Amino acid sequence: MVDGGSNTPNYYNLYGKKNHLIPTNYDVLYATPSPDGRSFALEVFGGITLGSAIWQIGLSGNFMGIIQDEGAHSQIDGKPFVTDYEGHTVYEGNPIWSPDGKKILYQTFVYYNGRRRDYHLWQLDLEKGNQVLIDRGFTPNISRNGKRIVYSKVISESNGRLNWDIWEYSLEPKKRVKRLTTSRAKEQYPSWAYIHGKEYILYSAKQSGYYDIWKMEKDGTNPTPITFIGAEQKTDALGAMASPDGKKIVFWSVETGPGGIEMNEKIWI
């Protein structure tokens, strides 16, 4: 178990003993363990960046920063992708490991002169050291076999309305992007779930003023609400993840207070 309390990442062993991962005062979010349990990927605020950066940290305290590559190419069409990140505030977050532990998928959130904002998805090859752009999007999750990615993406419809939907990106055998949801609700935080031997996608949808947890088939059909905590308790239910055996789901909730301040964050099972 990992937490970011007291601004510093900590981990707990099976006996509840708490240890600091790195002796810093940086703020940390999204600590995710590698498949072999030997290191963590973290979003670290502070240090050499204006925003945040992904760090890979071993339990011994060794770390390396993940630096953005300005010469990246798009995975979708192979064309050069110019980020124009230099001089702007960049936040790297939501790191997700591939099942073999060789790659890390993460998002960047960029402020351009305080006006325009962009989200991008990247995949870093830890062995080769190169990274490629997947798509514009955020809150990624990778399938158990490492061949498919689901994520949220904001697009502008023909009527000018912005729509938040769930998308799928296939890594094999051919690079393919597929839109899974088309409703007018805001949808994000998708994750793969294996329930009773069948593959589903969990996600958060804002249908009635608050986010609740929903489930759909892997092809985007049969969307079904799982929780009603949002409307009942006037709080947002986000980030659902299923246990490996598919018997339990964990998610977190947050209330939005005056001025858009997030408060009363809770973890649910």
XYZ file of C-alpha atoms in Angstrom:
269
model
C 0.000 0.000 0.000
C 1.259 3.490 -0.845
C 0.209 6.929 0.311
C 1.385 10.490 -0.206
C 0.681 11.778 3.278
C 2.836 14.517 4.798
C 3.898 15.493 1.264
C 6.174 12.435 1.101
C 5.431 9.042 -0.478
C 5.309 6.189 1.998
C 4.711 2.481 1.600
C 3.384 -0.149 3.983
C 4.532 -3.760 4.051
C 2.178 -6.649 4.854
C 2.750 -6.124 8.567
C 1.706 -2.474 8.510
C 5.209 -1.041 8.916
C 5.477 2.390 7.308
C 8.609 3.527 5.461
C 9.480 6.678 3.524
C 10.305 6.087 -0.127
C 12.254 9.314 -0.643
C 13.338 11.864 1.987
C 11.870 14.943 0.274
C 9.232 17.538 0.951
C 7.787 17.306 -2.554
C 4.078 16.703 -3.006
C 3.250 13.330 -4.518
C 0.205 11.848 -6.272
C -0.699 8.662 -8.154
C 1.836 6.261 -6.649
C 1.551 2.999 -8.606
C 3.670 -0.127 -7.949
C 5.463 -1.954 -10.739
C 4.262 -5.497 -11.550
C 7.328 -7.002 -9.828
C 6.795 -4.842 -6.722
C 10.326 -3.424 -6.795
C 9.599 0.183 -7.683
C 6.899 2.820 -7.985
C 5.906 5.371 -10.589
C 4.907 8.676 -8.982
C 3.721 12.131 -9.961
C 6.070 14.478 -8.100
C 5.429 18.209 -7.710
C 8.428 20.477 -7.271
C 12.102 19.915 -7.962
C 13.265 20.847 -11.456
C 9.839 21.396 -13.028
C 7.246 24.159 -12.775
C 4.421 21.617 -12.748
C 4.984 17.942 -11.979
C 7.042 15.069 -13.374
C 6.825 11.284 -13.353
C 9.511 9.637 -11.247
C 10.395 5.969 -11.106
C 11.525 5.181 -7.579
C 12.908 1.916 -6.227
C 12.277 0.821 -2.664
C 15.943 1.575 -1.995
C 15.307 5.241 -2.803
C 16.936 5.309 -6.250
C 14.998 7.390 -8.753
C 15.086 8.821 -12.235
C 13.008 11.585 -13.734
C 11.098 11.061 -16.961
C 11.919 13.952 -19.278
C 9.665 14.868 -22.186
C 11.058 14.267 -25.695
C 10.425 17.132 -28.114
C 11.113 14.844 -31.091
C 8.234 12.453 -30.467
C 6.118 10.888 -33.202
C 2.434 10.076 -33.068
C 1.585 6.395 -32.606
C -1.603 6.901 -34.609
C -0.341 8.365 -37.879
C 3.458 8.335 -37.455
C 3.743 12.078 -38.050
C 6.123 14.260 -36.005
C 4.413 15.784 -32.993
C 5.602 19.174 -31.761
C 4.627 19.626 -28.126
C 5.821 23.229 -27.719
C 6.150 22.419 -23.998
C 9.219 24.562 -23.392
C 8.405 27.691 -21.419
C 5.004 26.394 -20.327
C 3.829 24.634 -17.184
C 3.568 20.874 -17.704
C 1.978 18.375 -15.332
C 2.814 14.694 -15.885
C 0.426 12.355 -14.075
C -1.606 9.146 -13.849
C 1.295 6.721 -14.490
C 0.202 3.184 -15.430
C 2.583 0.227 -15.849
C 2.336 -2.278 -18.672
C 1.786 -5.844 -17.370
C 5.396 -6.802 -18.210
C 6.767 -3.761 -16.356
C 8.717 -2.561 -19.401
C 6.621 0.495 -20.240
C 4.809 3.289 -18.423
C 1.751 5.032 -19.815
C 1.020 8.524 -18.500
C -0.702 11.800 -19.299
C 0.530 15.365 -19.608
C -1.529 18.427 -18.826
C -0.153 21.639 -20.317
C -0.952 25.297 -19.713
C -0.214 27.534 -22.691
C 0.177 31.116 -21.441
C -2.647 30.608 -18.943
C -5.246 30.310 -21.708
C -5.247 27.078 -23.714
C -4.932 23.685 -22.015
C -4.103 20.344 -23.619
C -4.005 16.727 -22.419
C -1.722 14.199 -24.121
C -1.125 10.476 -23.533
C 2.417 9.118 -23.727
C 4.023 5.692 -23.576
C 7.576 5.425 -22.241
C 9.744 2.397 -23.040
C 11.926 1.959 -19.946
C 14.416 -0.308 -21.730
C 14.883 1.773 -24.890
C 14.369 5.151 -23.206
C 12.117 6.467 -25.977
C 8.548 7.676 -25.679
C 5.740 8.039 -28.174
C 2.540 10.026 -28.271
C -0.607 7.872 -28.102
C -3.360 10.473 -28.470
C -4.840 13.555 -26.884
C -6.508 12.317 -23.710
C -6.244 11.622 -19.990
C -6.916 9.086 -17.166
C -5.491 6.084 -19.076
C -5.730 2.409 -18.141
C -4.175 -0.610 -19.836
C -5.689 -4.077 -20.313
C -4.407 -7.183 -18.562
C -2.695 -8.431 -21.738
C -1.121 -5.022 -22.383
C -2.590 -4.707 -25.875
C -5.403 -2.185 -25.347
C -5.681 1.179 -23.660
C -8.828 2.972 -22.536
C -8.859 6.669 -21.700
C -11.000 9.785 -21.613
C -10.873 12.401 -24.341
C -12.550 15.765 -24.895
C -13.638 16.519 -28.452
C -15.541 19.387 -30.014
C -18.783 18.326 -31.692
C -20.126 19.916 -34.895
C -22.450 22.087 -32.796
C -19.484 23.451 -30.849
C -20.300 21.531 -27.666
C -17.418 19.833 -25.848
C -17.971 16.151 -25.172
C -16.065 13.979 -22.654
C -16.094 10.357 -23.826
C -14.297 7.054 -23.304
C -11.987 5.908 -26.096
C -9.987 2.751 -26.790
C -6.568 2.538 -28.407
C -5.411 -0.853 -29.715
C -1.663 -1.510 -29.670
C -1.814 -4.712 -31.733
C -1.925 -5.869 -34.450
C -2.711 -2.499 -36.021
C -2.812 0.884 -34.364
C -6.502 1.712 -34.029
C -8.569 4.300 -32.151
C -12.217 3.642 -31.307
C -14.776 5.837 -29.568
C -16.714 3.754 -27.017
C -19.217 6.275 -25.610
C -21.191 9.046 -27.290
C -23.570 10.239 -24.574
C -23.834 13.876 -23.516
C -22.611 12.981 -20.016
C -19.040 13.677 -18.947
C -17.206 10.343 -18.754
C -13.696 9.675 -17.478
C -11.468 7.387 -15.344
C -12.053 4.187 -17.369
C -10.465 0.921 -16.214
C -10.557 -2.698 -17.311
C -12.439 -5.133 -15.071
C -12.743 -8.927 -15.216
C -15.980 -9.979 -13.541
C -17.233 -13.592 -13.563
C -14.767 -14.396 -16.332
C -15.998 -11.594 -18.593
C -14.226 -8.379 -19.566
C -15.873 -5.030 -18.797
C -14.907 -1.372 -18.594
C -15.617 0.604 -15.427
C -15.803 4.389 -15.645
C -17.201 7.517 -13.995
C -20.140 9.274 -15.684
C -21.737 12.582 -14.763
C -25.388 12.037 -15.686
C -27.247 13.974 -12.978
C -24.946 16.694 -11.695
C -22.554 14.275 -9.947
C -20.256 11.474 -11.053
C -21.220 7.857 -10.371
C -19.529 4.571 -11.251
C -20.787 2.831 -14.387
C -19.999 -0.437 -16.160
C -20.168 -1.252 -19.881
C -19.220 -4.074 -22.236
C -15.713 -3.867 -23.686
C -17.178 -2.677 -27.008
C -19.015 0.220 -25.315
C -22.493 -1.356 -25.259
C -24.895 -1.857 -22.316
C -23.827 1.048 -20.062
C -25.129 0.331 -16.549
C -24.812 2.357 -13.319
C -23.172 0.556 -10.393
C -23.300 3.239 -7.697
C -25.732 6.024 -6.865
C -23.546 7.684 -4.254
C -23.187 10.852 -6.336
C -26.811 11.955 -6.404
C -27.614 10.557 -2.954
C -24.693 12.116 -1.071
C -23.983 15.037 -3.413
C -20.442 13.857 -4.035
C -18.498 12.591 -7.057
C -17.556 8.889 -7.308
C -14.364 8.507 -9.355
C -11.514 6.205 -10.345
C -13.129 2.767 -9.961
C -10.789 -0.236 -10.059
C -11.860 -3.886 -9.795
C -9.983 -6.452 -7.710
C -8.160 -9.159 -9.729
C -10.878 -11.715 -8.896
C -13.627 -9.257 -9.909
C -15.444 -9.530 -6.572
C -14.807 -6.013 -5.267
C -14.495 -2.494 -6.651
C -12.551 0.322 -5.006
C -13.128 3.992 -5.866
C -12.784 7.407 -4.298
C -15.256 10.214 -3.741
C -14.789 13.949 -3.401
C -17.046 16.906 -2.691
C -16.645 20.231 -4.469
C -16.940 23.115 -2.047
C -17.190 26.883 -2.519
C -14.875 28.218 -5.189
C -14.366 24.754 -6.685
C -12.273 23.565 -3.741
C -12.189 19.754 -3.418
C -12.927 18.469 0.077
C -13.944 15.386 2.094
C -12.107 12.850 -0.047
C -12.930 9.232 0.848
C -11.987 5.750 -0.352
C -14.791 3.199 -0.844
C -14.899 -0.564 -1.437
